[in-house]
PDB file of C-alpha atoms and ligand atoms in Angstrom:
ATOM      1  CA  MET X  44      33.697  29.227 -15.159  1.00  0.00           C
ATOM      2  CA  ALA X  45      34.359  26.725 -17.967  1.00  0.00           C
ATOM      3  CA  TYR X  46      37.786  25.143 -17.626  1.00  0.00           C
ATOM      4  CA  LYS X  47      40.207  24.752 -20.541  1.00  0.00           C
ATOM      5  CA  ASN X  48      43.348  23.688 -18.686  1.00  0.00           C
ATOM      6  CA  ILE X  49      42.080  21.676 -15.749  1.00  0.00           C
ATOM      7  CA  SER X  50      39.321  19.189 -15.042  1.00  0.00           C
ATOM      8  CA  LEU X  51      37.308  18.809 -11.870  1.00  0.00           C
ATOM      9  CA  GLU X  52      35.284  15.755 -10.984  1.00  0.00           C
ATOM     10  CA  THR X  53      33.727  14.734  -7.681  1.00  0.00           C
ATOM     11  CA  LYS X  54      33.323  11.052  -6.854  1.00  0.00           C
ATOM     12  CA  ASN X  55      32.460   9.506  -3.503  1.00  0.00           C
ATOM     13  CA  LYS X  56      32.864  12.943  -1.885  1.00  0.00           C
ATOM     14  CA  ILE X  57      36.438  13.366  -3.145  1.00  0.00           C
ATOM     15  CA  ALA X  58      37.287  16.184  -5.574  1.00  0.00           C
ATOM     16  CA  TYR X  59      39.692  15.057  -8.309  1.00  0.00           C
ATOM     17  CA  LEU X  60      41.405  18.071  -9.779  1.00  0.00           C
ATOM     18  CA  THR X  61      43.622  17.375 -12.768  1.00  0.00           C
ATOM     19  CA  ILE X  62      45.880  19.816 -14.576  1.00  0.00           C
ATOM     20  CA  ASN X  63      45.249  19.038 -18.172  1.00  0.00           C
ATOM     21  CA  ARG X  64      47.954  20.325 -20.532  1.00  0.00           C
ATOM     22  CA  PRO X  65      49.846  17.086 -21.090  1.00  0.00           C
ATOM     23  CA  ASP X  66      51.460  18.291 -24.338  1.00  0.00           C
ATOM     24  CA  LYS X  67      53.134  21.050 -22.265  1.00  0.00           C
ATOM     25  CA  LEU X  68      53.802  18.712 -19.322  1.00  0.00           C
ATOM     26  CA  ASN X  69      51.013  20.560 -17.483  1.00  0.00           C
ATOM     27  CA  ALA X  70      53.042  23.792 -17.279  1.00  0.00           C
ATOM     28  CA  LEU X  71      51.208  26.488 -15.350  1.00  0.00           C
ATOM     29  CA  ASN X  72      50.209  29.503 -17.400  1.00  0.00           C
ATOM     30  CA  THR X  73      48.135  32.394 -16.039  1.00  0.00           C
ATOM     31  CA  GLU X  74      44.905  30.875 -17.293  1.00  0.00           C
ATOM     32  CA  THR X  75      45.652  27.605 -15.477  1.00  0.00           C
ATOM     33  CA  PHE X  76      46.365  29.448 -12.222  1.00  0.00           C
ATOM     34  CA  ASN X  77      43.045  31.323 -12.588  1.00  0.00           C
ATOM     35  CA  GLU X  78      41.153  28.095 -13.213  1.00  0.00           C
ATOM     36  CA  LEU X  79      42.828  26.394 -10.243  1.00  0.00           C
ATOM     37  CA  TYR X  80      41.836  29.305  -8.004  1.00  0.00           C
ATOM     38  CA  ASP X  81      38.233  29.083  -9.156  1.00  0.00           C
ATOM     39  CA  ALA X  82      38.135  25.294  -8.687  1.00  0.00           C
ATOM     40  CA  PHE X  83      39.695  25.345  -5.209  1.00  0.00           C
ATOM     41  CA  LYS X  84      37.223  28.037  -4.093  1.00  0.00           C
ATOM     42  CA  LYS X  85      34.341  25.921  -5.377  1.00  0.00           C
ATOM     43  CA  ILE X  86      35.649  22.819  -3.604  1.00  0.00           C
ATOM     44  CA  ASN X  87      36.178  24.672  -0.325  1.00  0.00           C
ATOM     45  CA  ASP X  88      32.572  25.911  -0.400  1.00  0.00           C
ATOM     46  CA  ASP X  89      31.143  22.479  -1.199  1.00  0.00           C
ATOM     47  CA  ALA X  90      30.141  20.924   2.120  1.00  0.00           C
ATOM     48  CA  GLN X  91      29.769  17.529   0.430  1.00  0.00           C
ATOM     49  CA  VAL X  92      33.458  17.289  -0.482  1.00  0.00           C
ATOM     50  CA  ILE X  93      35.773  15.698   2.113  1.00  0.00           C
ATOM     51  CA  GLY X  94      39.094  16.437   0.412  1.00  0.00           C
ATOM     52  CA  VAL X  95      40.998  17.021  -2.800  1.00  0.00           C
ATOM     53  CA  ILE X  96      43.416  14.996  -4.916  1.00  0.00           C
ATOM     54  CA  LEU X  97      45.422  17.246  -7.233  1.00  0.00           C
ATOM     55  CA  THR X  98      47.328  15.562 -10.040  1.00  0.00           C
ATOM     56  CA  GLY X  99      48.612  16.049 -13.585  1.00  0.00           C
ATOM     57  CA  SER X 100      47.292  14.412 -16.724  1.00  0.00           C
ATOM     58  CA  GLY X 101      49.402  12.207 -18.953  1.00  0.00           C
ATOM     59  CA  GLU X 102      52.160   9.764 -18.152  1.00  0.00           C
ATOM     60  CA  LYS X 103      55.060  12.128 -17.617  1.00  0.00           C
ATOM     61  CA  ALA X 104      54.285  15.065 -15.420  1.00  0.00           C
ATOM     62  CA  PHE X 105      52.540  16.368 -12.371  1.00  0.00           C
ATOM     63  CA  VAL X 106      53.528  19.909 -13.418  1.00  0.00           C
ATOM     64  CA  ALA X 107      56.835  20.772 -15.145  1.00  0.00           C
ATOM     65  CA  GLY X 108      56.821  24.340 -13.859  1.00  0.00           C
ATOM     66  CA  ALA X 109      55.475  27.732 -14.671  1.00  0.00           C
ATOM     67  CA  ASP X 110      54.957  28.138 -18.415  1.00  0.00           C
ATOM     68  CA  ILE X 111      58.378  29.291 -19.606  1.00  0.00           C
ATOM     69  CA  THR X 112      56.954  30.816 -22.801  1.00  0.00           C
ATOM     70  CA  GLU X 113      54.898  33.173 -20.632  1.00  0.00           C
ATOM     71  CA  LEU X 114      57.785  33.884 -18.268  1.00  0.00           C
ATOM     72  CA  ALA X 115      60.189  34.727 -21.072  1.00  0.00           C
ATOM     73  CA  VAL X 116      58.302  37.904 -21.998  1.00  0.00           C
ATOM     74  CA  GLN X 117      57.704  39.333 -18.527  1.00  0.00           C
ATOM     75  CA  THR X 118      59.089  42.672 -17.372  1.00  0.00           C
ATOM     76  CA  PRO X 119      60.265  43.264 -13.782  1.00  0.00           C
ATOM     77  CA  VAL X 120      56.863  44.751 -12.968  1.00  0.00           C
ATOM     78  CA  THR X 121      54.699  42.081 -14.619  1.00  0.00           C
ATOM     79  CA  ALA X 122      56.927  39.286 -13.269  1.00  0.00           C
ATOM     80  CA  LYS X 123      56.371  40.547  -9.731  1.00  0.00           C
ATOM     81  CA  GLU X 124      52.630  40.748 -10.396  1.00  0.00           C
ATOM     82  CA  PHE X 125      52.689  37.193 -11.810  1.00  0.00           C
ATOM     83  CA  ALA X 126      54.457  35.925  -8.680  1.00  0.00           C
ATOM     84  CA  LEU X 127      52.057  37.736  -6.347  1.00  0.00           C
ATOM     85  CA  ARG X 128      48.960  36.570  -8.260  1.00  0.00           C
ATOM     86  CA  SER X 129      50.061  32.933  -8.271  1.00  0.00           C
ATOM     87  CA  GLU X 130      50.935  33.189  -4.598  1.00  0.00           C
ATOM     88  CA  VAL X 131      47.314  34.155  -3.865  1.00  0.00           C
ATOM     89  CA  VAL X 132      46.293  30.830  -5.401  1.00  0.00           C
ATOM     90  CA  LEU X 133      48.925  28.792  -3.547  1.00  0.00           C
ATOM     91  CA  CYS X 134      48.120  30.483  -0.227  1.00  0.00           C
ATOM     92  CA  PHE X 135      44.438  29.716  -0.790  1.00  0.00           C
ATOM     93  CA  ILE X 136      45.279  26.020  -1.327  1.00  0.00           C
ATOM     94  CA  GLU X 137      47.420  25.995   1.808  1.00  0.00           C
ATOM     95  CA  ARG X 138      44.540  27.456   3.820  1.00  0.00           C
ATOM     96  CA  MET X 139      41.858  25.100   2.490  1.00  0.00           C
ATOM     97  CA  SER X 140      39.649  23.836   5.305  1.00  0.00           C
ATOM     98  CA  LYS X 141      39.724  20.272   3.961  1.00  0.00           C
ATOM     99  CA  PRO X 142      42.791  18.154   3.195  1.00  0.00           C
ATOM    100  CA  VAL X 143      44.497  18.635  -0.158  1.00  0.00           C
ATOM    101  CA  ILE X 144      46.846  15.912  -1.421  1.00  0.00           C
ATOM    102  CA  ALA X 145      49.208  16.355  -4.352  1.00  0.00           C
ATOM    103  CA  ALA X 146      49.342  13.022  -6.187  1.00  0.00           C
ATOM    104  CA  VAL X 147      52.735  13.545  -7.818  1.00  0.00           C
ATOM    105  CA  ASN X 148      52.710  11.293 -10.860  1.00  0.00           C
ATOM    106  CA  GLY X 149      55.824  12.548 -12.681  1.00  0.00           C
ATOM    107  CA  PHE X 150      57.865  15.746 -12.983  1.00  0.00           C
ATOM    108  CA  ALA X 151      57.132  18.260 -10.207  1.00  0.00           C
ATOM    109  CA  LEU X 152      59.533  20.996 -11.208  1.00  0.00           C
ATOM    110  CA  GLY X 153      59.726  24.694 -10.393  1.00  0.00           C
ATOM    111  CA  GLY X 154      56.145  25.923 -10.037  1.00  0.00           C
ATOM    112  CA  GLY X 155      55.058  22.267 -10.011  1.00  0.00           C
ATOM    113  CA  CYS X 156      57.176  21.467  -6.978  1.00  0.00           C
ATOM    114  CA  GLU X 157      55.948  24.724  -5.437  1.00  0.00           C
ATOM    115  CA  LEU X 158      52.316  23.869  -6.159  1.00  0.00           C
ATOM    116  CA  SER X 159      52.798  20.456  -4.534  1.00  0.00           C
ATOM    117  CA  MET X 160      54.336  22.142  -1.482  1.00  0.00           C
ATOM    118  CA  ALA X 161      51.262  24.341  -1.062  1.00  0.00           C
ATOM    119  CA  CYS X 162      49.188  21.138  -0.754  1.00  0.00           C
ATOM    120  CA  HIS X 163      48.858  19.613   2.718  1.00  0.00           C
ATOM    121  CA  MET X 164      50.565  16.348   1.688  1.00  0.00           C
ATOM    122  CA  ARG X 165      52.554  14.958  -1.240  1.00  0.00           C
ATOM    123  CA  ILE X 166      52.195  11.327  -2.240  1.00  0.00           C
ATOM    124  CA  ALA X 167      54.628  10.405  -5.007  1.00  0.00           C
ATOM    125  CA  SER X 168      54.615   7.606  -7.539  1.00  0.00           C
ATOM    126  CA  GLU X 169      57.930   5.797  -8.030  1.00  0.00           C
ATOM    127  CA  SER X 170      58.555   7.727 -11.246  1.00  0.00           C
ATOM    128  CA  ALA X 171      58.045  11.174  -9.710  1.00  0.00           C
ATOM    129  CA  LYS X 172      60.877  13.686  -9.914  1.00  0.00           C
ATOM    130  CA  PHE X 173      61.115  16.854  -7.860  1.00  0.00           C
ATOM    131  CA  GLY X 174      63.253  19.917  -8.402  1.00  0.00           C
ATOM    132  CA  GLN X 175      63.583  23.678  -8.491  1.00  0.00           C
ATOM    133  CA  PRO X 176      65.466  24.205 -11.775  1.00  0.00           C
ATOM    134  CA  GLU X 177      64.876  27.967 -12.045  1.00  0.00           C
ATOM    135  CA  VAL X 178      68.600  28.764 -11.768  1.00  0.00           C
ATOM    136  CA  ASN X 179      69.107  26.919 -15.089  1.00  0.00           C
ATOM    137  CA  LEU X 180      66.954  29.634 -16.674  1.00  0.00           C
ATOM    138  CA  GLY X 181      68.556  32.592 -14.919  1.00  0.00           C
ATOM    139  CA  LEU X 182      65.543  32.789 -12.599  1.00  0.00           C
ATOM    140  CA  ILE X 183      64.841  32.221  -8.956  1.00  0.00           C
ATOM    141  CA  ALA X 184      61.865  30.287  -7.618  1.00  0.00           C
ATOM    142  CA  GLY X 185      58.892  32.636  -7.740  1.00  0.00           C
ATOM    143  CA  ASN X 186      55.970  30.634  -6.392  1.00  0.00           C
ATOM    144  CA  GLY X 187      57.130  30.271  -2.818  1.00  0.00           C
ATOM    145  CA  GLY X 188      59.988  27.791  -3.341  1.00  0.00           C
ATOM    146  CA  THR X 189      62.541  29.777  -1.373  1.00  0.00           C
ATOM    147  CA  GLN X 190      60.088  29.950   1.534  1.00  0.00           C
ATOM    148  CA  ARG X 191      58.138  26.695   1.615  1.00  0.00           C
ATOM    149  CA  LEU X 192      61.004  24.333   0.708  1.00  0.00           C
ATOM    150  CA  PRO X 193      63.218  25.264   3.704  1.00  0.00           C
ATOM    151  CA  ARG X 194      60.194  24.974   5.973  1.00  0.00           C
ATOM    152  CA  LEU X 195      59.590  21.430   4.688  1.00  0.00           C
ATOM    153  CA  VAL X 196      63.086  19.983   4.304  1.00  0.00           C
ATOM    154  CA  GLY X 197      65.337  22.362   6.273  1.00  0.00           C
ATOM    155  CA  LYS X 198      67.502  25.248   5.115  1.00  0.00           C
ATOM    156  CA  GLY X 199      70.577  23.296   3.964  1.00  0.00           C
ATOM    157  CA  ARG X 200      68.714  20.831   1.766  1.00  0.00           C
ATOM    158  CA  ALA X 201      66.498  23.596   0.377  1.00  0.00           C
ATOM    159  CA  ILE X 202      69.500  25.743  -0.568  1.00  0.00           C
ATOM    160  CA  GLU X 203      71.136  22.739  -2.229  1.00  0.00           C
ATOM    161  CA  LEU X 204      68.049  22.032  -4.358  1.00  0.00           C
ATOM    162  CA  LEU X 205      67.355  25.698  -5.155  1.00  0.00           C
ATOM    163  CA  CYS X 206      70.960  26.574  -6.045  1.00  0.00           C
ATOM    164  CA  THR X 207      71.994  23.412  -7.934  1.00  0.00           C
ATOM    165  CA  GLY X 208      68.704  23.064  -9.826  1.00  0.00           C
ATOM    166  CA  ASP X 209      69.176  19.279  -9.448  1.00  0.00           C
ATOM    167  CA  MET X 210      66.242  16.960  -9.944  1.00  0.00           C
ATOM    168  CA  ILE X 211      65.725  14.349  -7.232  1.00  0.00           C
ATOM    169  CA  SER X 212      63.935  11.000  -7.307  1.00  0.00           C
ATOM    170  CA  ALA X 213      60.752  10.184  -5.428  1.00  0.00           C
ATOM    171  CA  ASP X 214      62.788   8.099  -2.949  1.00  0.00           C
ATOM    172  CA  GLU X 215      65.133  11.001  -2.262  1.00  0.00           C
ATOM    173  CA  ALA X 216      62.141  13.353  -1.893  1.00  0.00           C
ATOM    174  CA  PHE X 217      60.748  10.913   0.668  1.00  0.00           C
ATOM    175  CA  ARG X 218      64.106  10.665   2.459  1.00  0.00           C
ATOM    176  CA  ILE X 219      64.326  14.443   2.940  1.00  0.00           C
ATOM    177  CA  GLY X 220      60.666  14.862   3.918  1.00  0.00           C
ATOM    178  CA  LEU X 221      59.411  16.455   0.719  1.00  0.00           C
ATOM    179  CA  ALA X 222      57.197  13.472  -0.162  1.00  0.00           C
ATOM    180  CA  ASN X 223      55.068  11.877   2.536  1.00  0.00           C
ATOM    181  CA  ARG X 224      55.410   8.466   0.901  1.00  0.00           C
ATOM    182  CA  VAL X 225      56.254   6.756  -2.369  1.00  0.00           C
ATOM    183  CA  VAL X 226      53.906   4.218  -3.960  1.00  0.00           C
ATOM    184  CA  LYS X 227      53.659   2.255  -7.180  1.00  0.00           C
ATOM    185  CA  LYS X 228      52.100   4.148 -10.080  1.00  0.00           C
ATOM    186  CA  GLU X 229      48.848   2.164  -9.974  1.00  0.00           C
ATOM    187  CA  GLU X 230      48.564   2.725  -6.217  1.00  0.00           C
ATOM    188  CA  LEU X 231      48.964   6.505  -6.376  1.00  0.00           C
ATOM    189  CA  ILE X 232      45.306   7.550  -6.472  1.00  0.00           C
ATOM    190  CA  PRO X 233      44.066   4.691  -4.229  1.00  0.00           C
ATOM    191  CA  ALA X 234      46.709   5.642  -1.631  1.00  0.00           C
ATOM    192  CA  CYS X 235      45.482   9.255  -1.672  1.00  0.00           C
ATOM    193  CA  GLU X 236      41.854   8.120  -1.466  1.00  0.00           C
ATOM    194  CA  LYS X 237      42.688   5.931   1.527  1.00  0.00           C
ATOM    195  CA  ILE X 238      44.240   8.850   3.404  1.00  0.00           C
ATOM    196  CA  LEU X 239      41.270  11.139   2.640  1.00  0.00           C
ATOM    197  CA  ASN X 240      38.761   8.482   3.691  1.00  0.00           C
ATOM    198  CA  THR X 241      40.635   7.886   6.938  1.00  0.00           C
ATOM    199  CA  ILE X 242      40.576  11.620   7.668  1.00  0.00           C
ATOM    200  CA  ALA X 243      36.877  11.774   6.733  1.00  0.00           C
ATOM    201  CA  SER X 244      36.101   9.181   9.414  1.00  0.00           C
ATOM    202  CA  LYS X 245      37.441  11.537  12.104  1.00  0.00           C
ATOM    203  CA  ALA X 246      35.688  14.504  13.719  1.00  0.00           C
ATOM    204  CA  PRO X 247      35.382  17.108  10.918  1.00  0.00           C
ATOM    205  CA  ILE X 248      35.662  20.187  13.125  1.00  0.00           C
ATOM    206  CA  ALA X 249      38.747  18.770  14.833  1.00  0.00           C
ATOM    207  CA  VAL X 250      40.344  18.112  11.435  1.00  0.00           C
ATOM    208  CA  LYS X 251      39.529  21.626  10.221  1.00  0.00           C
ATOM    209  CA  LEU X 252      40.950  23.247  13.361  1.00  0.00           C
ATOM    210  CA  THR X 253      44.056  21.053  13.133  1.00  0.00           C
ATOM    211  CA  LEU X 254      44.723  22.248   9.575  1.00  0.00           C
ATOM    212  CA  GLU X 255      44.285  25.831  10.763  1.00  0.00           C
ATOM    213  CA  ALA X 256      46.512  25.339  13.826  1.00  0.00           C
ATOM    214  CA  VAL X 257      49.356  23.854  11.775  1.00  0.00           C
ATOM    215  CA  GLN X 258      49.134  26.347   8.925  1.00  0.00           C
ATOM    216  CA  SER X 259      48.779  29.481  11.049  1.00  0.00           C
ATOM    217  CA  GLY X 260      51.235  28.175  13.633  1.00  0.00           C
ATOM    218  CA  MET X 261      53.963  27.829  10.989  1.00  0.00           C
ATOM    219  CA  GLU X 262      53.811  31.604  10.581  1.00  0.00           C
ATOM    220  CA  MET X 263      54.085  32.372  14.320  1.00  0.00           C
ATOM    221  CA  THR X 264      56.716  32.205  17.016  1.00  0.00           C
ATOM    222  CA  LEU X 265      56.521  29.023  19.136  1.00  0.00           C
ATOM    223  CA  ALA X 266      54.940  30.948  22.025  1.00  0.00           C
ATOM    224  CA  GLU X 267      52.315  32.519  19.750  1.00  0.00           C
ATOM    225  CA  GLY X 268      51.645  29.158  18.073  1.00  0.00           C
ATOM    226  CA  LEU X 269      51.189  27.381  21.401  1.00  0.00           C
ATOM    227  CA  ASN X 270      48.772  30.076  22.534  1.00  0.00           C
ATOM    228  CA  PHE X 271      46.880  29.841  19.227  1.00  0.00           C
ATOM    229  CA  GLU X 272      46.677  26.060  19.622  1.00  0.00           C
ATOM    230  CA  ALA X 273      45.379  26.458  23.200  1.00  0.00           C
ATOM    231  CA  ASN X 274      42.633  28.776  21.915  1.00  0.00           C
ATOM    232  CA  LEU X 275      41.558  26.288  19.249  1.00  0.00           C
ATOM    233  CA  PHE X 276      41.804  23.463  21.793  1.00  0.00           C
ATOM    234  CA  GLY X 277      39.353  25.422  23.953  1.00  0.00           C
ATOM    235  CA  LEU X 278      37.114  26.102  20.975  1.00  0.00           C
ATOM    236  CA  VAL X 279      36.816  22.412  20.052  1.00  0.00           C
ATOM    237  CA  PHE X 280      35.173  21.806  23.438  1.00  0.00           C
ATOM    238  CA  SER X 281      32.128  23.680  22.117  1.00  0.00           C
ATOM    239  CA  SER X 282      31.543  20.949  19.507  1.00  0.00           C
ATOM    240  CA  GLU X 283      29.071  18.106  19.908  1.00  0.00           C
ATOM    241  CA  ASP X 284      31.623  15.824  18.268  1.00  0.00           C
ATOM    242  CA  MET X 285      34.027  16.365  21.164  1.00  0.00           C
ATOM    243  CA  LYS X 286      31.337  15.230  23.598  1.00  0.00           C
ATOM    244  CA  GLU X 287      30.480  12.269  21.351  1.00  0.00           C
ATOM    245  CA  GLY X 288      34.155  11.268  20.833  1.00  0.00           C
ATOM    246  CA  THR X 289      35.039  11.204  24.513  1.00  0.00           C
ATOM    247  CA  LYS X 290      31.705   9.554  25.485  1.00  0.00           C
ATOM    248  CA  ALA X 291      32.133   6.852  22.830  1.00  0.00           C
ATOM    249  CA  PHE X 292      35.627   6.079  24.159  1.00  0.00           C
ATOM    250  CA  MET X 293      34.299   5.627  27.670  1.00  0.00           C
ATOM    251  CA  GLU X 294      31.387   3.501  26.429  1.00  0.00           C
ATOM    252  CA  LYS X 295      33.863   1.397  24.378  1.00  0.00           C
ATOM    253  CA  ARG X 296      32.068   2.025  21.078  1.00  0.00           C
ATOM    254  CA  LYS X 297      32.831   3.791  17.781  1.00  0.00           C
ATOM    255  CA  PRO X 298      32.011   7.504  17.760  1.00  0.00           C
ATOM    256  CA  ASN X 299      29.301   8.807  15.489  1.00  0.00           C
ATOM    257  CA  PHE X 300      30.605  12.218  14.422  1.00  0.00           C
ATOM    258  CA  GLN X 301      28.169  14.735  12.924  1.00  0.00           C
ATOM    259  CA  GLY X 302      30.499  17.632  12.172  1.00  0.00           C
ATOM    260  CA  LYS X 303      28.742  19.771  14.785  1.00  0.00           C
TER     261      LYS X 303
HETATM  262  N1  COA A 288      56.881  25.639 -19.722  1.00  0.00           N
HETATM  263  C1  COA A 288      56.431  25.572 -20.978  1.00  0.00           C
HETATM  264  N2  COA A 288      56.522  24.448 -21.734  1.00  0.00           N
HETATM  265  C2  COA A 288      57.081  23.369 -21.148  1.00  0.00           C
HETATM  266  C3  COA A 288      57.570  23.368 -19.840  1.00  0.00           C
HETATM  267  C4  COA A 288      57.447  24.572 -19.102  1.00  0.00           C
HETATM  268  N3  COA A 288      57.842  24.677 -17.837  1.00  0.00           N
HETATM  269  N4  COA A 288      58.072  22.150 -19.573  1.00  0.00           N
HETATM  270  C5  COA A 288      57.898  21.415 -20.665  1.00  0.00           C
HETATM  271  N5  COA A 288      57.308  22.138 -21.635  1.00  0.00           N
HETATM  272  C6  COA A 288      56.942  21.714 -22.998  1.00  0.00           C
HETATM  273  C7  COA A 288      58.152  21.584 -23.900  1.00  0.00           C
HETATM  274  O1  COA A 288      58.532  22.835 -24.416  1.00  0.00           O
HETATM  275  C8  COA A 288      57.606  20.651 -24.944  1.00  0.00           C
HETATM  276  O2  COA A 288      56.775  21.383 -25.804  1.00  0.00           O
HETATM  277  P1  COA A 288      56.876  21.165 -27.420  1.00  0.00           P
HETATM  278  O3  COA A 288      56.536  19.702 -27.622  1.00  0.00           O
HETATM  279  O4  COA A 288      55.857  22.099 -27.964  1.00  0.00           O
HETATM  280  O5  COA A 288      58.302  21.479 -27.779  1.00  0.00           O
HETATM  281  C9  COA A 288      56.726  19.712 -24.145  1.00  0.00           C
HETATM  282  O6  COA A 288      56.410  20.412 -22.949  1.00  0.00           O
HETATM  283  C10 COA A 288      57.396  18.410 -23.775  1.00  0.00           C
HETATM  284  O7  COA A 288      58.595  18.704 -23.093  1.00  0.00           O
HETATM  285  P2  COA A 288      60.026  18.102 -23.517  1.00  0.00           P
HETATM  286  O8  COA A 288      61.071  19.049 -23.024  1.00  0.00           O
HETATM  287  O9  COA A 288      60.041  17.761 -24.951  1.00  0.00           O
HETATM  288  O10 COA A 288      60.020  16.754 -22.656  1.00  0.00           O
HETATM  289  P3  COA A 288      61.299  15.956 -22.149  1.00  0.00           P
HETATM  290  O11 COA A 288      60.773  14.669 -21.616  1.00  0.00           O
HETATM  291  O12 COA A 288      62.359  15.918 -23.164  1.00  0.00           O
HETATM  292  O13 COA A 288      61.861  16.827 -20.908  1.00  0.00           O
HETATM  293  C11 COA A 288      61.683  18.111 -18.878  1.00  0.00           C
HETATM  294  C12 COA A 288      61.108  16.976 -19.743  1.00  0.00           C
HETATM  295  C13 COA A 288      60.731  18.309 -17.713  1.00  0.00           C
HETATM  296  C14 COA A 288      63.053  17.724 -18.341  1.00  0.00           C
HETATM  297  C15 COA A 288      61.786  19.400 -19.722  1.00  0.00           C
HETATM  298  O14 COA A 288      60.555  19.617 -20.390  1.00  0.00           O
HETATM  299  C16 COA A 288      62.098  20.633 -18.928  1.00  0.00           C
HETATM  300  O15 COA A 288      63.232  20.819 -18.499  1.00  0.00           O
HETATM  301  N6  COA A 288      61.076  21.505 -18.676  1.00  0.00           N
HETATM  302  C17 COA A 288      61.250  22.732 -18.000  1.00  0.00           C
HETATM  303  C18 COA A 288      61.366  22.527 -16.512  1.00  0.00           C
HETATM  304  C19 COA A 288      61.607  23.833 -15.802  1.00  0.00           C
HETATM  305  O16 COA A 288      62.613  24.468 -15.975  1.00  0.00           O
HETATM  306  N7  COA A 288      60.635  24.263 -14.967  1.00  0.00           N
HETATM  307  C20 COA A 288      60.725  25.466 -14.213  1.00  0.00           C
HETATM  308  C21 COA A 288      60.158  26.584 -14.973  1.00  0.00           C
HETATM  309  S1  COA A 288      60.375  28.117 -14.105  1.00  0.00           S
END
């Protein structure tokens, strides 16, 4: 698939995925969602890639929301279909078997905030702004905002953001747990690269199972989640890396993980 609205580049085993509609503040139209889905599937299947950095092009925005010109003409039926189709993409991102970091370089509003929340982590530059302004348009969040935001920041803060439509700063996003950390603009991509490289130095199967345990566990009761974790904990004992990791500790040397 040739991309018109995004770009994908792999360097030093990191996939750099950039939403590339800067004149529209990287607003997400249907075509962009389709391209993102295609790109994330490709990245997930590429054994050479250790992780993804998702960002927006231009100086101003990560993503300023779903494309309002497309939303304005939806009917109740097509709007529901739009929400369900985009949710397939966001759920795929959430279930990626390698870490996905949203490098939030500016406005992350509406669908942009929701897209960032589907990523495993959000690193924000000082100029980033987060918000769910759908109520200003007579809409409600339709890409998982009413579900993922309370899970990340708690019900009270989520309701405040979703019902006031207020934009918050990167520092405030950090304070409430929406952003993992805030860095200077020029440190945004290096900070994401550093996290991905740290994760890549760990046992790959353990990382993959951890992502699965956290993601699936969030959708279970505590008892079910603990049982699921115990099953994956048992499973990891079948890996050579587990034997290598524990042996290396006892031999006081660095482990040499093979992803097996
Ligand atoms: N959908 C479609 N186009 C969008 C957009 C969106 N979500 N957000 C911004 N754009 C477009 C603008 O229409 C404008 O296009 P134009 O130059 O052809 O008129 C361009 O991007 C630049 O935006 P502009 O509003 O001029 O920039 P600004 O710096 O004055 O304001 C924002 C920035 C983010 C505050 C403002 O663009 C905005 O409120 N966007 C909508 C945010 C939103 O409600 N998102 C949720 C959608 S459900």
